[in-house]
Each structure stands twice: as structure tokens, then as C-alpha cells.
Amino acid sequence: GGTYLGYLAVSDIIRSNAAEALAELKAKGVERIVMLTGDREKSAAAVAKKLGIDEYHAELLPQDKVSVLQQILEENTEGKTAFIGDGINDAPVLAAADVGIAMGAIGSDAAIEAADVVLMRDDLGRLAEGIRIARKTKVIVHQNIVFALGVKILVMILSVFGKANMWMAVFADVGVAVIAILNAMRAR
């Protein structure tokens, strides 16, 4: 009857482990966390404050998110920029970032397709674990390359002086490959 009775407010719920996950990312060396959202300024400011986010940009359309990301990429000449998203509106930004990360379980097909990495569980804490695994994998790859090339060069030098035999050559090929595979199994 024309009388104001109230209103309904709908908002997203902050994931229970979001603050902890962002703190872990900072501990892993992430220098700057920026939130790009289509949400209203007031909501974005509250979430950024609660989670300890360094910077936020609110009320963005998909093309605005891409523009802000381009500015961030231009400012960040030393490191890599990652973007995490799950919606169809995030697909252009996921594709434009150095590393696009889609939240797979609830992510749209467009976001998953545009991303470089897909987290199959919607758990931000998995990002820090992914960084740890990636860094360990990189160390193992370098170990395997140095070891394989070192053994092969040693066997080649020995063969030039007539000191290498067929078994050394087989070890330099097959044995080194087996050892490299065993070393790679430590990546977990």
C-alpha cells in the first residue's frame, strides 16, 4: 500500500580461509594483492579491509578489469602478475594476465578455458601449495639437467681418451634417465 517496509540485501560470503590464504601468499613472496571486482565500492572496501588486501578497484565491467590489469602489468616490470577468477566476466582478464588461475569447481567454462592454471577445489589455500610445488619442481628440474649433462659430458671426455666403455655409455643414457625420473618423484 505504498508503505516502505524494508529491503533485501544480497552479498557474497567471504571464504572462511581467504585471509589465511592471502597471508600465506604474502609469506611466499607475493608483494602486492589487488582486488578487481564488479561489486559496489562500499562492499569492496569492506572486503579489502577485512582480508588485508593492498589495493582494490570496484564497480568494474569486464573491459574495465582488463584496463586495470594492463596498468598493473605496465607497473610490474620485474615480476609476474597472476589473476584469480571464476566467472565468465573474468575470462578476458585471465587470458591477459601473465598467469591466469581459474577456480575450477565453480568456475565458468569460459574462465577455465582462458586460464593457465585451474584449481579443482575452490580453496585459495591451494595457491600457496601450488607455488611451493612449482618452486620445488624447478629446483628438481635444474638438478636433473645438471646431473644428466654432467654425466654425459664426463663419459664423452672419457671416450675421447679411450677410457669409456659401452656400459658407461649405456649408464650415461639410460641410467641417468632413470635416476632423473626417481629424483623427479620427490616433487610432491
Short mmCIF file of N, CA and C in Angstrom, two decimals:
data_model
loop_
_atom_site.label_atom_id
_atom_site.label_comp_id
_atom_site.label_asym_id
_atom_site.label_seq_id
_atom_site.Cartn_x
_atom_site.Cartn_y
_atom_site.Cartn_z
N GLY A 1 0.80 -1.20 0.00
CA GLY A 1 0.00 0.00 0.00
C GLY A 1 0.84 1.27 0.00
N GLY A 2 2.02 1.25 -0.68
CA GLY A 2 2.81 2.47 -0.77
C GLY A 2 3.64 2.74 0.47
N THR A 3 3.65 1.81 1.41
CA THR A 3 4.43 2.00 2.64
C THR A 3 5.75 1.23 2.51
N TYR A 4 6.83 1.90 2.81
CA TYR A 4 8.15 1.27 2.77
C TYR A 4 8.27 0.30 3.95
N LEU A 5 8.54 -0.96 3.65
CA LEU A 5 8.62 -1.97 4.70
C LEU A 5 10.04 -2.46 4.96
N GLY A 6 10.93 -2.29 4.00
CA GLY A 6 12.30 -2.77 4.20
C GLY A 6 12.93 -3.13 2.89
N TYR A 7 14.05 -3.79 2.96
CA TYR A 7 14.76 -4.20 1.74
C TYR A 7 15.53 -5.49 1.99
N LEU A 8 15.91 -6.13 0.92
CA LEU A 8 16.74 -7.32 0.98
C LEU A 8 18.11 -6.97 0.42
N ALA A 9 19.13 -7.41 1.10
CA ALA A 9 20.50 -7.19 0.61
C ALA A 9 21.11 -8.56 0.33
N VAL A 10 21.71 -8.69 -0.84
CA VAL A 10 22.35 -9.93 -1.22
C VAL A 10 23.83 -9.65 -1.41
N SER A 11 24.66 -10.48 -0.81
CA SER A 11 26.10 -10.28 -0.99
C SER A 11 26.80 -11.63 -0.94
N ASP A 12 28.00 -11.63 -1.51
CA ASP A 12 28.83 -12.83 -1.46
C ASP A 12 29.38 -13.00 -0.05
N ILE A 13 29.63 -14.22 0.30
CA ILE A 13 30.24 -14.52 1.60
C ILE A 13 31.74 -14.69 1.37
N ILE A 14 32.53 -14.08 2.23
CA ILE A 14 33.99 -14.24 2.15
C ILE A 14 34.32 -15.67 2.55
N ARG A 15 35.14 -16.32 1.76
CA ARG A 15 35.53 -17.69 2.07
C ARG A 15 36.23 -17.73 3.43
N SER A 16 35.97 -18.78 4.17
CA SER A 16 36.46 -18.86 5.55
C SER A 16 37.98 -18.81 5.65
N ASN A 17 38.67 -19.32 4.66
CA ASN A 17 40.13 -19.36 4.72
C ASN A 17 40.79 -18.29 3.86
N ALA A 18 40.03 -17.32 3.38
CA ALA A 18 40.57 -16.32 2.45
C ALA A 18 41.69 -15.49 3.08
N ALA A 19 41.49 -14.99 4.29
CA ALA A 19 42.51 -14.17 4.94
C ALA A 19 43.79 -14.98 5.16
N GLU A 20 43.63 -16.21 5.61
CA GLU A 20 44.79 -17.09 5.84
C GLU A 20 45.51 -17.39 4.53
N ALA A 21 44.75 -17.64 3.47
CA ALA A 21 45.35 -17.95 2.17
C ALA A 21 46.13 -16.75 1.63
N LEU A 22 45.58 -15.55 1.77
CA LEU A 22 46.28 -14.35 1.30
C LEU A 22 47.53 -14.10 2.12
N ALA A 23 47.47 -14.36 3.43
CA ALA A 23 48.66 -14.22 4.28
C ALA A 23 49.74 -15.21 3.86
N GLU A 24 49.34 -16.44 3.51
CA GLU A 24 50.31 -17.43 3.02
C GLU A 24 50.96 -16.99 1.73
N LEU A 25 50.17 -16.39 0.83
CA LEU A 25 50.73 -15.89 -0.43
C LEU A 25 51.76 -14.80 -0.17
N LYS A 26 51.45 -13.91 0.76
CA LYS A 26 52.41 -12.86 1.14
C LYS A 26 53.69 -13.50 1.67
N ALA A 27 53.53 -14.54 2.50
CA ALA A 27 54.69 -15.23 3.06
C ALA A 27 55.52 -15.92 1.97
N LYS A 28 54.88 -16.32 0.89
CA LYS A 28 55.57 -16.97 -0.23
C LYS A 28 56.24 -15.97 -1.16
N GLY A 29 56.06 -14.67 -0.89
CA GLY A 29 56.74 -13.67 -1.69
C GLY A 29 55.85 -12.83 -2.59
N VAL A 30 54.54 -13.02 -2.54
CA VAL A 30 53.64 -12.19 -3.33
C VAL A 30 53.69 -10.79 -2.71
N GLU A 31 54.09 -9.81 -3.51
CA GLU A 31 54.34 -8.47 -2.98
C GLU A 31 53.09 -7.60 -2.92
N ARG A 32 52.17 -7.81 -3.84
CA ARG A 32 51.03 -6.89 -3.94
C ARG A 32 49.78 -7.70 -4.29
N ILE A 33 48.73 -7.52 -3.51
CA ILE A 33 47.46 -8.18 -3.78
C ILE A 33 46.44 -7.10 -4.11
N VAL A 34 45.87 -7.20 -5.31
CA VAL A 34 44.90 -6.22 -5.80
C VAL A 34 43.60 -6.95 -6.11
N MET A 35 42.49 -6.40 -5.68
CA MET A 35 41.19 -6.99 -5.97
C MET A 35 40.51 -6.16 -7.06
N LEU A 36 40.09 -6.84 -8.12
CA LEU A 36 39.31 -6.23 -9.19
C LEU A 36 37.92 -6.83 -9.12
N THR A 37 36.91 -6.00 -8.91
CA THR A 37 35.57 -6.54 -8.70
C THR A 37 34.52 -5.66 -9.35
N GLY A 38 33.43 -6.27 -9.69
CA GLY A 38 32.28 -5.56 -10.20
C GLY A 38 31.35 -5.11 -9.08
N ASP A 39 31.68 -5.51 -7.85
CA ASP A 39 30.86 -5.16 -6.70
C ASP A 39 30.92 -3.66 -6.41
N ARG A 40 29.98 -3.20 -5.62
CA ARG A 40 29.91 -1.79 -5.23
C ARG A 40 31.14 -1.40 -4.39
N GLU A 41 31.44 -0.13 -4.42
CA GLU A 41 32.61 0.44 -3.71
C GLU A 41 32.59 0.08 -2.23
N LYS A 42 31.45 0.24 -1.59
CA LYS A 42 31.35 0.01 -0.15
C LYS A 42 31.65 -1.46 0.20
N SER A 43 31.09 -2.38 -0.57
CA SER A 43 31.33 -3.81 -0.32
C SER A 43 32.80 -4.16 -0.56
N ALA A 44 33.34 -3.64 -1.65
CA ALA A 44 34.74 -3.92 -1.99
C ALA A 44 35.67 -3.39 -0.91
N ALA A 45 35.42 -2.20 -0.41
CA ALA A 45 36.26 -1.60 0.63
C ALA A 45 36.21 -2.45 1.90
N ALA A 46 35.03 -2.93 2.27
CA ALA A 46 34.89 -3.74 3.48
C ALA A 46 35.65 -5.06 3.34
N VAL A 47 35.52 -5.71 2.19
CA VAL A 47 36.22 -6.98 1.96
C VAL A 47 37.73 -6.76 1.95
N ALA A 48 38.19 -5.72 1.26
CA ALA A 48 39.63 -5.43 1.18
C ALA A 48 40.21 -5.18 2.57
N LYS A 49 39.48 -4.44 3.38
CA LYS A 49 39.95 -4.16 4.73
C LYS A 49 40.00 -5.42 5.58
N LYS A 50 38.95 -6.21 5.49
CA LYS A 50 38.86 -7.44 6.30
C LYS A 50 39.94 -8.45 5.94
N LEU A 51 40.29 -8.53 4.64
CA LEU A 51 41.26 -9.53 4.18
C LEU A 51 42.69 -9.00 4.10
N GLY A 52 42.88 -7.72 4.34
CA GLY A 52 44.23 -7.16 4.27
C GLY A 52 44.73 -7.02 2.84
N ILE A 53 43.82 -6.75 1.91
CA ILE A 53 44.19 -6.59 0.51
C ILE A 53 44.81 -5.20 0.32
N ASP A 54 45.92 -5.16 -0.41
CA ASP A 54 46.69 -3.93 -0.57
C ASP A 54 45.94 -2.84 -1.32
N GLU A 55 45.18 -3.23 -2.32
CA GLU A 55 44.55 -2.25 -3.22
C GLU A 55 43.31 -2.91 -3.82
N TYR A 56 42.29 -2.11 -4.11
CA TYR A 56 41.11 -2.67 -4.76
C TYR A 56 40.56 -1.67 -5.77
N HIS A 57 39.86 -2.22 -6.75
CA HIS A 57 39.16 -1.42 -7.76
C HIS A 57 37.75 -2.01 -7.86
N ALA A 58 36.74 -1.16 -7.65
CA ALA A 58 35.36 -1.65 -7.58
C ALA A 58 34.53 -1.14 -8.75
N GLU A 59 33.35 -1.74 -8.88
CA GLU A 59 32.35 -1.37 -9.89
C GLU A 59 32.92 -1.44 -11.31
N LEU A 60 33.69 -2.50 -11.56
CA LEU A 60 34.34 -2.67 -12.85
C LEU A 60 33.55 -3.59 -13.77
N LEU A 61 33.44 -3.22 -15.01
CA LEU A 61 32.92 -4.10 -16.05
C LEU A 61 34.09 -4.95 -16.54
N PRO A 62 33.84 -6.04 -17.28
CA PRO A 62 34.95 -6.88 -17.74
C PRO A 62 36.04 -6.11 -18.47
N GLN A 63 35.66 -5.17 -19.35
CA GLN A 63 36.68 -4.41 -20.08
C GLN A 63 37.45 -3.48 -19.14
N ASP A 64 36.80 -3.03 -18.06
CA ASP A 64 37.49 -2.19 -17.07
C ASP A 64 38.54 -3.01 -16.32
N LYS A 65 38.19 -4.26 -16.02
CA LYS A 65 39.15 -5.14 -15.35
C LYS A 65 40.39 -5.32 -16.21
N VAL A 66 40.19 -5.50 -17.51
CA VAL A 66 41.32 -5.66 -18.42
C VAL A 66 42.17 -4.39 -18.43
N SER A 67 41.54 -3.23 -18.45
CA SER A 67 42.28 -1.95 -18.45
C SER A 67 43.12 -1.80 -17.18
N VAL A 68 42.52 -2.11 -16.03
CA VAL A 68 43.25 -2.01 -14.77
C VAL A 68 44.40 -3.02 -14.77
N LEU A 69 44.15 -4.23 -15.26
CA LEU A 69 45.22 -5.23 -15.31
C LEU A 69 46.36 -4.75 -16.21
N GLN A 70 46.04 -4.13 -17.34
CA GLN A 70 47.08 -3.61 -18.23
C GLN A 70 47.95 -2.58 -17.50
N GLN A 71 47.32 -1.72 -16.69
CA GLN A 71 48.08 -0.74 -15.90
C GLN A 71 49.00 -1.46 -14.91
N ILE A 72 48.48 -2.48 -14.26
CA ILE A 72 49.27 -3.24 -13.29
C ILE A 72 50.45 -3.92 -13.99
N LEU A 73 50.20 -4.50 -15.16
CA LEU A 73 51.27 -5.14 -15.91
C LEU A 73 52.36 -4.14 -16.31
N GLU A 74 51.96 -2.94 -16.68
CA GLU A 74 52.93 -1.90 -17.05
C GLU A 74 53.76 -1.46 -15.84
N GLU A 75 53.14 -1.40 -14.67
CA GLU A 75 53.84 -1.01 -13.45
C GLU A 75 54.77 -2.12 -12.96
N ASN A 76 54.38 -3.35 -13.19
CA ASN A 76 55.11 -4.51 -12.65
C ASN A 76 56.08 -5.04 -13.70
N THR A 77 57.20 -4.38 -13.87
CA THR A 77 58.16 -4.78 -14.89
C THR A 77 59.10 -5.88 -14.40
N GLU A 78 59.19 -6.09 -13.10
CA GLU A 78 60.15 -7.04 -12.55
C GLU A 78 59.59 -8.44 -12.33
N GLY A 79 58.34 -8.55 -11.96
CA GLY A 79 57.78 -9.84 -11.62
C GLY A 79 56.68 -10.27 -12.56
N LYS A 80 55.97 -11.28 -12.16
CA LYS A 80 54.83 -11.79 -12.92
C LYS A 80 53.54 -11.40 -12.22
N THR A 81 52.51 -11.25 -13.01
CA THR A 81 51.20 -10.90 -12.48
C THR A 81 50.24 -12.07 -12.69
N ALA A 82 49.61 -12.48 -11.61
CA ALA A 82 48.63 -13.57 -11.67
C ALA A 82 47.25 -12.98 -11.39
N PHE A 83 46.24 -13.54 -12.02
CA PHE A 83 44.86 -13.14 -11.78
C PHE A 83 44.06 -14.39 -11.46
N ILE A 84 43.25 -14.30 -10.41
CA ILE A 84 42.41 -15.42 -10.00
C ILE A 84 40.96 -15.03 -10.21
N GLY A 85 40.21 -15.88 -10.90
CA GLY A 85 38.80 -15.59 -11.13
C GLY A 85 38.02 -16.86 -11.39
N ASP A 86 36.70 -16.71 -11.41
CA ASP A 86 35.87 -17.90 -11.64
C ASP A 86 34.71 -17.65 -12.59
N GLY A 87 34.42 -16.42 -12.90
CA GLY A 87 33.24 -16.13 -13.70
C GLY A 87 33.53 -15.88 -15.16
N ILE A 88 32.48 -15.87 -15.95
CA ILE A 88 32.61 -15.61 -17.38
C ILE A 88 33.15 -14.19 -17.60
N ASN A 89 32.85 -13.27 -16.68
CA ASN A 89 33.36 -11.90 -16.77
C ASN A 89 34.87 -11.82 -16.54
N ASP A 90 35.44 -12.86 -15.93
CA ASP A 90 36.87 -12.87 -15.64
C ASP A 90 37.71 -13.44 -16.78
N ALA A 91 37.08 -14.08 -17.75
CA ALA A 91 37.82 -14.75 -18.83
C ALA A 91 38.79 -13.82 -19.57
N PRO A 92 38.39 -12.59 -19.96
CA PRO A 92 39.34 -11.73 -20.66
C PRO A 92 40.56 -11.37 -19.81
N VAL A 93 40.36 -11.18 -18.50
CA VAL A 93 41.46 -10.82 -17.62
C VAL A 93 42.36 -12.03 -17.37
N LEU A 94 41.76 -13.20 -17.24
CA LEU A 94 42.55 -14.43 -17.08
C LEU A 94 43.48 -14.63 -18.27
N ALA A 95 42.98 -14.35 -19.45
CA ALA A 95 43.78 -14.51 -20.66
C ALA A 95 44.88 -13.45 -20.76
N ALA A 96 44.63 -12.25 -20.26
CA ALA A 96 45.59 -11.15 -20.37
C ALA A 96 46.70 -11.21 -19.33
N ALA A 97 46.45 -11.84 -18.19
CA ALA A 97 47.44 -11.89 -17.11
C ALA A 97 48.62 -12.78 -17.50
N ASP A 98 49.76 -12.56 -16.84
CA ASP A 98 50.91 -13.44 -17.05
C ASP A 98 50.53 -14.88 -16.71
N VAL A 99 49.81 -15.04 -15.60
CA VAL A 99 49.31 -16.34 -15.17
C VAL A 99 47.84 -16.18 -14.79
N GLY A 100 46.96 -16.86 -15.50
CA GLY A 100 45.53 -16.84 -15.19
C GLY A 100 45.18 -18.08 -14.40
N ILE A 101 44.51 -17.89 -13.26
CA ILE A 101 44.16 -19.00 -12.38
C ILE A 101 42.65 -19.02 -12.21
N ALA A 102 42.02 -20.11 -12.64
CA ALA A 102 40.57 -20.25 -12.51
C ALA A 102 40.24 -21.16 -11.34
N MET A 103 39.19 -20.80 -10.64
CA MET A 103 38.67 -21.65 -9.58
C MET A 103 37.74 -22.65 -10.26
N GLY A 104 38.23 -23.88 -10.43
CA GLY A 104 37.59 -24.85 -11.31
C GLY A 104 36.27 -25.41 -10.89
N ALA A 105 36.06 -25.68 -9.62
CA ALA A 105 34.83 -26.36 -9.21
C ALA A 105 33.59 -25.50 -9.47
N ILE A 106 33.71 -24.19 -9.26
CA ILE A 106 32.56 -23.33 -9.51
C ILE A 106 32.79 -22.41 -10.70
N GLY A 107 33.95 -22.51 -11.32
CA GLY A 107 34.30 -21.62 -12.42
C GLY A 107 33.48 -21.87 -13.67
N SER A 108 33.28 -20.82 -14.44
CA SER A 108 32.57 -20.96 -15.70
C SER A 108 33.49 -21.62 -16.72
N ASP A 109 32.91 -22.21 -17.73
CA ASP A 109 33.70 -22.86 -18.77
C ASP A 109 34.63 -21.86 -19.46
N ALA A 110 34.15 -20.63 -19.66
CA ALA A 110 34.97 -19.60 -20.31
C ALA A 110 36.19 -19.27 -19.46
N ALA A 111 36.01 -19.16 -18.15
CA ALA A 111 37.13 -18.86 -17.26
C ALA A 111 38.13 -20.01 -17.25
N ILE A 112 37.64 -21.22 -17.19
CA ILE A 112 38.51 -22.39 -17.17
C ILE A 112 39.30 -22.48 -18.47
N GLU A 113 38.66 -22.20 -19.58
CA GLU A 113 39.32 -22.26 -20.89
C GLU A 113 40.39 -21.18 -21.03
N ALA A 114 40.16 -20.00 -20.47
CA ALA A 114 41.09 -18.88 -20.61
C ALA A 114 42.27 -18.98 -19.64
N ALA A 115 42.14 -19.78 -18.60
CA ALA A 115 43.15 -19.83 -17.55
C ALA A 115 44.35 -20.70 -17.92
N ASP A 116 45.49 -20.37 -17.30
CA ASP A 116 46.68 -21.20 -17.43
C ASP A 116 46.68 -22.31 -16.39
N VAL A 117 46.09 -22.02 -15.24
CA VAL A 117 46.04 -22.96 -14.12
C VAL A 117 44.59 -23.05 -13.67
N VAL A 118 44.14 -24.26 -13.37
CA VAL A 118 42.78 -24.45 -12.85
C VAL A 118 42.88 -25.16 -11.51
N LEU A 119 42.36 -24.52 -10.47
CA LEU A 119 42.30 -25.15 -9.16
C LEU A 119 41.01 -25.96 -9.11
N MET A 120 41.14 -27.24 -8.95
CA MET A 120 39.96 -28.10 -8.99
C MET A 120 39.14 -28.03 -7.71
N ARG A 121 39.74 -27.53 -6.65
CA ARG A 121 38.99 -27.26 -5.42
C ARG A 121 38.92 -25.74 -5.28
N ASP A 122 37.80 -25.26 -4.85
CA ASP A 122 37.65 -23.82 -4.66
C ASP A 122 38.22 -23.41 -3.32
N ASP A 123 39.53 -23.56 -3.21
CA ASP A 123 40.25 -23.30 -1.96
C ASP A 123 41.45 -22.43 -2.29
N LEU A 124 41.41 -21.17 -1.88
CA LEU A 124 42.51 -20.26 -2.16
C LEU A 124 43.82 -20.72 -1.52
N GLY A 125 43.72 -21.51 -0.46
CA GLY A 125 44.91 -22.03 0.20
C GLY A 125 45.74 -22.93 -0.71
N ARG A 126 45.11 -23.45 -1.75
CA ARG A 126 45.83 -24.31 -2.69
C ARG A 126 46.85 -23.52 -3.51
N LEU A 127 46.67 -22.19 -3.61
CA LEU A 127 47.62 -21.37 -4.37
C LEU A 127 49.01 -21.41 -3.75
N ALA A 128 49.08 -21.23 -2.44
CA ALA A 128 50.39 -21.27 -1.77
C ALA A 128 51.02 -22.64 -1.93
N GLU A 129 50.21 -23.68 -1.84
CA GLU A 129 50.73 -25.04 -2.04
C GLU A 129 51.23 -25.21 -3.48
N GLY A 130 50.51 -24.66 -4.43
CA GLY A 130 50.93 -24.72 -5.83
C GLY A 130 52.26 -24.01 -6.05
N ILE A 131 52.43 -22.86 -5.41
CA ILE A 131 53.70 -22.13 -5.52
C ILE A 131 54.84 -22.96 -4.94
N ARG A 132 54.59 -23.58 -3.79
CA ARG A 132 55.62 -24.42 -3.15
C ARG A 132 56.01 -25.58 -4.06
N ILE A 133 55.03 -26.25 -4.64
CA ILE A 133 55.30 -27.37 -5.54
C ILE A 133 56.04 -26.90 -6.78
N ALA A 134 55.64 -25.77 -7.34
CA ALA A 134 56.29 -25.24 -8.54
C ALA A 134 57.75 -24.90 -8.28
N ARG A 135 58.02 -24.28 -7.14
CA ARG A 135 59.41 -23.93 -6.80
C ARG A 135 60.26 -25.18 -6.59
N LYS A 136 59.70 -26.17 -5.91
CA LYS A 136 60.44 -27.41 -5.69
C LYS A 136 60.68 -28.12 -7.02
N THR A 137 59.68 -28.12 -7.90
CA THR A 137 59.82 -28.74 -9.21
C THR A 137 60.92 -28.06 -10.02
N LYS A 138 60.99 -26.75 -9.95
CA LYS A 138 62.02 -26.01 -10.68
C LYS A 138 63.41 -26.41 -10.20
N VAL A 139 63.59 -26.55 -8.89
CA VAL A 139 64.88 -26.98 -8.34
C VAL A 139 65.23 -28.38 -8.84
N ILE A 140 64.26 -29.27 -8.82
CA ILE A 140 64.50 -30.65 -9.27
C ILE A 140 64.85 -30.69 -10.75
N VAL A 141 64.17 -29.90 -11.56
CA VAL A 141 64.47 -29.85 -13.00
C VAL A 141 65.91 -29.40 -13.22
N HIS A 142 66.32 -28.36 -12.50
CA HIS A 142 67.71 -27.89 -12.65
C HIS A 142 68.70 -28.96 -12.19
N GLN A 143 68.40 -29.65 -11.09
CA GLN A 143 69.26 -30.74 -10.63
C GLN A 143 69.39 -31.80 -11.71
N ASN A 144 68.27 -32.20 -12.29
CA ASN A 144 68.28 -33.25 -13.31
C ASN A 144 69.07 -32.83 -14.55
N ILE A 145 68.91 -31.59 -14.97
CA ILE A 145 69.64 -31.12 -16.15
C ILE A 145 71.14 -31.11 -15.89
N VAL A 146 71.55 -30.55 -14.75
CA VAL A 146 72.99 -30.50 -14.42
C VAL A 146 73.55 -31.91 -14.30
N PHE A 147 72.84 -32.79 -13.61
CA PHE A 147 73.32 -34.16 -13.44
C PHE A 147 73.43 -34.87 -14.78
N ALA A 148 72.38 -34.80 -15.60
CA ALA A 148 72.38 -35.52 -16.88
C ALA A 148 73.48 -35.00 -17.80
N LEU A 149 73.58 -33.70 -17.94
CA LEU A 149 74.62 -33.15 -18.81
C LEU A 149 76.01 -33.42 -18.26
N GLY A 150 76.15 -33.33 -16.94
CA GLY A 150 77.46 -33.59 -16.32
C GLY A 150 77.94 -35.01 -16.60
N VAL A 151 77.07 -35.99 -16.40
CA VAL A 151 77.46 -37.39 -16.63
C VAL A 151 77.76 -37.62 -18.11
N LYS A 152 76.92 -37.08 -18.98
CA LYS A 152 77.13 -37.27 -20.42
C LYS A 152 78.44 -36.63 -20.88
N ILE A 153 78.73 -35.43 -20.40
CA ILE A 153 79.98 -34.76 -20.77
C ILE A 153 81.18 -35.54 -20.23
N LEU A 154 81.06 -36.03 -19.00
CA LEU A 154 82.15 -36.83 -18.42
C LEU A 154 82.41 -38.08 -19.25
N VAL A 155 81.37 -38.79 -19.65
CA VAL A 155 81.54 -40.00 -20.46
C VAL A 155 82.10 -39.65 -21.83
N MET A 156 81.68 -38.52 -22.40
CA MET A 156 82.24 -38.11 -23.70
C MET A 156 83.73 -37.80 -23.58
N ILE A 157 84.11 -37.11 -22.52
CA ILE A 157 85.54 -36.80 -22.32
C ILE A 157 86.32 -38.10 -22.13
N LEU A 158 85.79 -39.02 -21.32
CA LEU A 158 86.47 -40.31 -21.12
C LEU A 158 86.58 -41.07 -22.43
N SER A 159 85.58 -40.99 -23.27
CA SER A 159 85.63 -41.71 -24.56
C SER A 159 86.67 -41.11 -25.50
N VAL A 160 86.88 -39.79 -25.44
CA VAL A 160 87.92 -39.16 -26.27
C VAL A 160 89.29 -39.72 -25.92
N PHE A 161 89.51 -40.02 -24.66
CA PHE A 161 90.80 -40.56 -24.21
C PHE A 161 90.82 -42.09 -24.18
N GLY A 162 89.75 -42.70 -24.71
CA GLY A 162 89.69 -44.15 -24.80
C GLY A 162 89.45 -44.85 -23.48
N LYS A 163 88.93 -44.14 -22.50
CA LYS A 163 88.72 -44.71 -21.16
C LYS A 163 87.27 -45.14 -20.92
N ALA A 164 86.35 -44.79 -21.81
CA ALA A 164 84.95 -45.14 -21.63
C ALA A 164 84.62 -46.42 -22.38
N ASN A 165 83.71 -47.20 -21.81
CA ASN A 165 83.28 -48.41 -22.50
C ASN A 165 81.77 -48.32 -22.77
N MET A 166 81.23 -49.38 -23.34
CA MET A 166 79.82 -49.39 -23.71
C MET A 166 78.92 -49.25 -22.49
N TRP A 167 79.29 -49.87 -21.39
CA TRP A 167 78.45 -49.80 -20.20
C TRP A 167 78.36 -48.38 -19.65
N MET A 168 79.44 -47.64 -19.75
CA MET A 168 79.41 -46.24 -19.31
C MET A 168 78.45 -45.44 -20.20
N ALA A 169 78.50 -45.72 -21.50
CA ALA A 169 77.61 -45.02 -22.44
C ALA A 169 76.15 -45.36 -22.15
N VAL A 170 75.87 -46.63 -21.86
CA VAL A 170 74.51 -47.04 -21.53
C VAL A 170 74.06 -46.35 -20.24
N PHE A 171 74.94 -46.30 -19.24
CA PHE A 171 74.58 -45.62 -17.99
C PHE A 171 74.33 -44.14 -18.24
N ALA A 172 75.19 -43.51 -19.05
CA ALA A 172 75.04 -42.08 -19.34
C ALA A 172 73.71 -41.80 -20.03
N ASP A 173 73.18 -42.78 -20.74
CA ASP A 173 71.91 -42.58 -21.43
C ASP A 173 70.74 -43.06 -20.57
N VAL A 174 70.65 -44.35 -20.34
CA VAL A 174 69.50 -44.95 -19.66
C VAL A 174 69.58 -44.75 -18.15
N GLY A 175 70.73 -44.99 -17.58
CA GLY A 175 70.89 -44.87 -16.12
C GLY A 175 70.60 -43.47 -15.63
N VAL A 176 71.10 -42.49 -16.34
CA VAL A 176 70.85 -41.10 -15.96
C VAL A 176 69.36 -40.78 -16.07
N ALA A 177 68.71 -41.29 -17.09
CA ALA A 177 67.27 -41.05 -17.25
C ALA A 177 66.50 -41.64 -16.08
N VAL A 178 66.84 -42.85 -15.68
CA VAL A 178 66.16 -43.49 -14.55
C VAL A 178 66.39 -42.70 -13.26
N ILE A 179 67.62 -42.28 -13.04
CA ILE A 179 67.93 -41.50 -11.83
C ILE A 179 67.17 -40.16 -11.84
N ALA A 180 67.10 -39.54 -13.01
CA ALA A 180 66.36 -38.27 -13.12
C ALA A 180 64.88 -38.48 -12.83
N ILE A 181 64.32 -39.58 -13.29
CA ILE A 181 62.90 -39.88 -13.02
C ILE A 181 62.69 -40.11 -11.53
N LEU A 182 63.58 -40.86 -10.91
CA LEU A 182 63.46 -41.10 -9.46
C LEU A 182 63.58 -39.78 -8.69
N ASN A 183 64.49 -38.93 -9.12
CA ASN A 183 64.65 -37.61 -8.47
C ASN A 183 63.38 -36.78 -8.64
N ALA A 184 62.76 -36.85 -9.81
CA ALA A 184 61.56 -36.07 -10.09
C ALA A 184 60.37 -36.52 -9.22
N MET A 185 60.40 -37.75 -8.78
CA MET A 185 59.30 -38.27 -7.95
C MET A 185 59.24 -37.58 -6.60
N ARG A 186 60.27 -36.83 -6.23
CA ARG A 186 60.28 -36.12 -4.96
C ARG A 186 59.45 -34.84 -5.00
N ALA A 187 58.90 -34.51 -6.13
CA ALA A 187 58.25 -33.20 -6.31
C ALA A 187 57.04 -32.96 -5.40
N ARG A 188 56.43 -33.95 -4.89
CA ARG A 188 55.24 -33.75 -4.05
C ARG A 188 55.53 -32.99 -2.83
#
